[in-house]
Amino acid sequence: MDDYYPNLSPIRNGLACKCPRCGGGKLFSGYLTVRETCEVCGLDLRGHDSGDGPAVFIIFILGFLVVPMALWVEMTYMPPLWLHAVVWGPVIIGL
Ligand SMILES: [Zn+2]
C-alpha cells in the first residue's frame, strides 16, 4: 500500500487541507468539519477530528497580538474603558 500512494509531506497536505494519505481528497466538508472518509482514496478521516484545537490555537494567537496592543494604547493614550470595548471587540472579530 505504501508503494501505491506517493510519499507526500503531511505539513503541505495539512496546509492545503488535503487528505494526509493521497493528497487528493479534501479534508474538510465545511469550515471546520472533517470528512468521514477521503473522497479519492477512502481513508477513514474520523480519527483526524481535532475538536476545539484550532479554535484554542486562534485564541492564543489573537491574545498575543491584541493584548500588547491594548496595553500600549492604554499606557500611551489612557482612553476610557468604554473606548477599549468599542475598539478591541471589532479588532478581535476582524482578525
Ligand atoms: Zn485520500
PDB file of C-alpha atoms and ligand atoms in Angstrom:
ATOM      1  CA  MET A   1       0.000   0.000   0.000  1.00  0.00           C
ATOM      2  CA  ASP A   2       2.941   2.365   0.643  1.00  0.00           C
ATOM      3  CA  ASP A   3       4.045   1.867  -2.959  1.00  0.00           C
ATOM      4  CA  TYR A   4       0.642   2.847  -4.308  1.00  0.00           C
ATOM      5  CA  TYR A   5       0.351   6.237  -2.590  1.00  0.00           C
ATOM      6  CA  PRO A   6       3.002   8.926  -3.082  1.00  0.00           C
ATOM      7  CA  ASN A   7       5.230   9.922  -0.186  1.00  0.00           C
ATOM      8  CA  LEU A   8       3.707  13.348   0.489  1.00  0.00           C
ATOM      9  CA  SER A   9       4.578  15.953   3.094  1.00  0.00           C
ATOM     10  CA  PRO A  10       1.974  15.900   5.862  1.00  0.00           C
ATOM     11  CA  ILE A  11       2.644  19.593   6.509  1.00  0.00           C
ATOM     12  CA  ARG A  12       1.990  20.501   2.873  1.00  0.00           C
ATOM     13  CA  ASN A  13      -1.170  18.379   2.792  1.00  0.00           C
ATOM     14  CA  GLY A  14      -2.361  19.832   6.082  1.00  0.00           C
ATOM     15  CA  LEU A  15      -1.826  23.419   4.953  1.00  0.00           C
ATOM     16  CA  ALA A  16      -3.631  22.622   1.698  1.00  0.00           C
ATOM     17  CA  CYS A  17      -6.474  20.913   3.651  1.00  0.00           C
ATOM     18  CA  LYS A  18      -5.973  17.722   1.638  1.00  0.00           C
ATOM     19  CA  CYS A  19      -6.057  14.037   2.580  1.00  0.00           C
ATOM     20  CA  PRO A  20      -2.912  13.031   4.547  1.00  0.00           C
ATOM     21  CA  ARG A  21      -2.509   9.759   2.578  1.00  0.00           C
ATOM     22  CA  CYS A  22      -3.223  10.598  -1.072  1.00  0.00           C
ATOM     23  CA  GLY A  23      -3.087  14.417  -1.085  1.00  0.00           C
ATOM     24  CA  GLY A  24      -6.030  14.500  -3.467  1.00  0.00           C
ATOM     25  CA  GLY A  25      -9.234  14.488  -1.469  1.00  0.00           C
ATOM     26  CA  LYS A  26     -10.478  17.380   0.606  1.00  0.00           C
ATOM     27  CA  LEU A  27     -10.016  17.066   4.372  1.00  0.00           C
ATOM     28  CA  PHE A  28     -12.988  19.247   5.368  1.00  0.00           C
ATOM     29  CA  SER A  29     -16.622  19.153   4.303  1.00  0.00           C
ATOM     30  CA  GLY A  30     -17.351  22.517   5.948  1.00  0.00           C
ATOM     31  CA  TYR A  31     -15.385  25.302   7.609  1.00  0.00           C
ATOM     32  CA  LEU A  32     -14.086  23.083  10.438  1.00  0.00           C
ATOM     33  CA  THR A  33     -15.962  19.818   9.816  1.00  0.00           C
ATOM     34  CA  VAL A  34     -13.667  16.911   8.963  1.00  0.00           C
ATOM     35  CA  ARG A  35     -14.996  14.488   6.323  1.00  0.00           C
ATOM     36  CA  GLU A  36     -15.691  10.927   7.429  1.00  0.00           C
ATOM     37  CA  THR A  37     -13.706   9.425   4.536  1.00  0.00           C
ATOM     38  CA  CYS A  38     -11.450  10.709   1.771  1.00  0.00           C
ATOM     39  CA  GLU A  39     -13.356  11.048  -1.495  1.00  0.00           C
ATOM     40  CA  VAL A  40     -10.333   9.862  -3.510  1.00  0.00           C
ATOM     41  CA  CYS A  41      -8.669   7.030  -1.560  1.00  0.00           C
ATOM     42  CA  GLY A  42     -11.347   6.193   1.033  1.00  0.00           C
ATOM     43  CA  LEU A  43      -9.102   6.801   4.071  1.00  0.00           C
ATOM     44  CA  ASP A  44     -11.122   6.955   7.295  1.00  0.00           C
ATOM     45  CA  LEU A  45     -10.668  10.567   8.474  1.00  0.00           C
ATOM     46  CA  ARG A  46     -12.837  10.416  11.589  1.00  0.00           C
ATOM     47  CA  GLY A  47      -9.729   9.971  13.749  1.00  0.00           C
ATOM     48  CA  HIS A  48      -8.300  13.279  12.447  1.00  0.00           C
ATOM     49  CA  ASP A  49     -11.018  15.404  14.039  1.00  0.00           C
ATOM     50  CA  SER A  50      -9.160  17.992  16.130  1.00  0.00           C
ATOM     51  CA  GLY A  51     -12.160  19.082  18.203  1.00  0.00           C
ATOM     52  CA  ASP A  52     -11.651  22.542  19.671  1.00  0.00           C
ATOM     53  CA  GLY A  53      -7.904  22.607  18.996  1.00  0.00           C
ATOM     54  CA  PRO A  54      -7.942  25.091  16.088  1.00  0.00           C
ATOM     55  CA  ALA A  55     -10.204  27.498  17.989  1.00  0.00           C
ATOM     56  CA  VAL A  56      -7.893  27.456  21.027  1.00  0.00           C
ATOM     57  CA  PHE A  57      -4.875  27.967  18.751  1.00  0.00           C
ATOM     58  CA  ILE A  58      -6.510  31.036  17.164  1.00  0.00           C
ATOM     59  CA  ILE A  59      -7.485  32.414  20.578  1.00  0.00           C
ATOM     60  CA  PHE A  60      -3.858  32.179  21.761  1.00  0.00           C
ATOM     61  CA  ILE A  61      -2.542  33.907  18.623  1.00  0.00           C
ATOM     62  CA  LEU A  62      -5.098  36.700  18.893  1.00  0.00           C
ATOM     63  CA  GLY A  63      -4.317  37.096  22.583  1.00  0.00           C
ATOM     64  CA  PHE A  64      -0.610  37.512  21.859  1.00  0.00           C
ATOM     65  CA  LEU A  65      -1.426  40.151  19.235  1.00  0.00           C
ATOM     66  CA  VAL A  66      -4.266  42.110  20.816  1.00  0.00           C
ATOM     67  CA  VAL A  67      -3.284  42.248  24.489  1.00  0.00           C
ATOM     68  CA  PRO A  68       0.059  44.040  23.874  1.00  0.00           C
ATOM     69  CA  MET A  69      -1.680  46.464  21.505  1.00  0.00           C
ATOM     70  CA  ALA A  70      -4.383  47.189  24.100  1.00  0.00           C
ATOM     71  CA  LEU A  71      -1.772  47.675  26.822  1.00  0.00           C
ATOM     72  CA  TRP A  72       0.230  50.010  24.588  1.00  0.00           C
ATOM     73  CA  VAL A  73      -2.871  52.100  23.800  1.00  0.00           C
ATOM     74  CA  GLU A  74      -3.764  52.239  27.497  1.00  0.00           C
ATOM     75  CA  MET A  75      -0.266  53.289  28.572  1.00  0.00           C
ATOM     76  CA  THR A  76       0.113  55.822  25.763  1.00  0.00           C
ATOM     77  CA  TYR A  77      -3.320  57.473  25.471  1.00  0.00           C
ATOM     78  CA  MET A  78      -5.186  56.356  28.611  1.00  0.00           C
ATOM     79  CA  PRO A  79      -8.591  56.222  26.911  1.00  0.00           C
ATOM     80  CA  PRO A  80     -11.782  55.456  28.890  1.00  0.00           C
ATOM     81  CA  LEU A  81     -12.707  51.794  29.279  1.00  0.00           C
ATOM     82  CA  TRP A  82     -15.752  52.086  27.018  1.00  0.00           C
ATOM     83  CA  LEU A  83     -13.412  53.066  24.174  1.00  0.00           C
ATOM     84  CA  HIS A  84     -11.384  49.889  24.713  1.00  0.00           C
ATOM     85  CA  ALA A  85     -14.595  47.855  24.487  1.00  0.00           C
ATOM     86  CA  VAL A  86     -15.656  49.629  21.303  1.00  0.00           C
ATOM     87  CA  VAL A  87     -12.254  49.346  19.606  1.00  0.00           C
ATOM     88  CA  TRP A  88     -10.933  45.924  20.571  1.00  0.00           C
ATOM     89  CA  GLY A  89     -14.114  43.915  20.034  1.00  0.00           C
ATOM     90  CA  PRO A  90     -14.243  44.641  16.295  1.00  0.00           C
ATOM     91  CA  VAL A  91     -10.446  44.284  16.018  1.00  0.00           C
ATOM     92  CA  ILE A  92     -10.597  40.772  17.530  1.00  0.00           C
ATOM     93  CA  ILE A  93     -13.527  39.743  15.349  1.00  0.00           C
ATOM     94  CA  GLY A  94     -11.796  41.181  12.278  1.00  0.00           C
ATOM     95  CA  LEU A  95      -8.573  39.336  12.946  1.00  0.00           C
TER      96      LEU A  95
HETATM   97 ZN    ZN B   1      -7.127  10.334   0.285  1.00  0.00          ZN
END
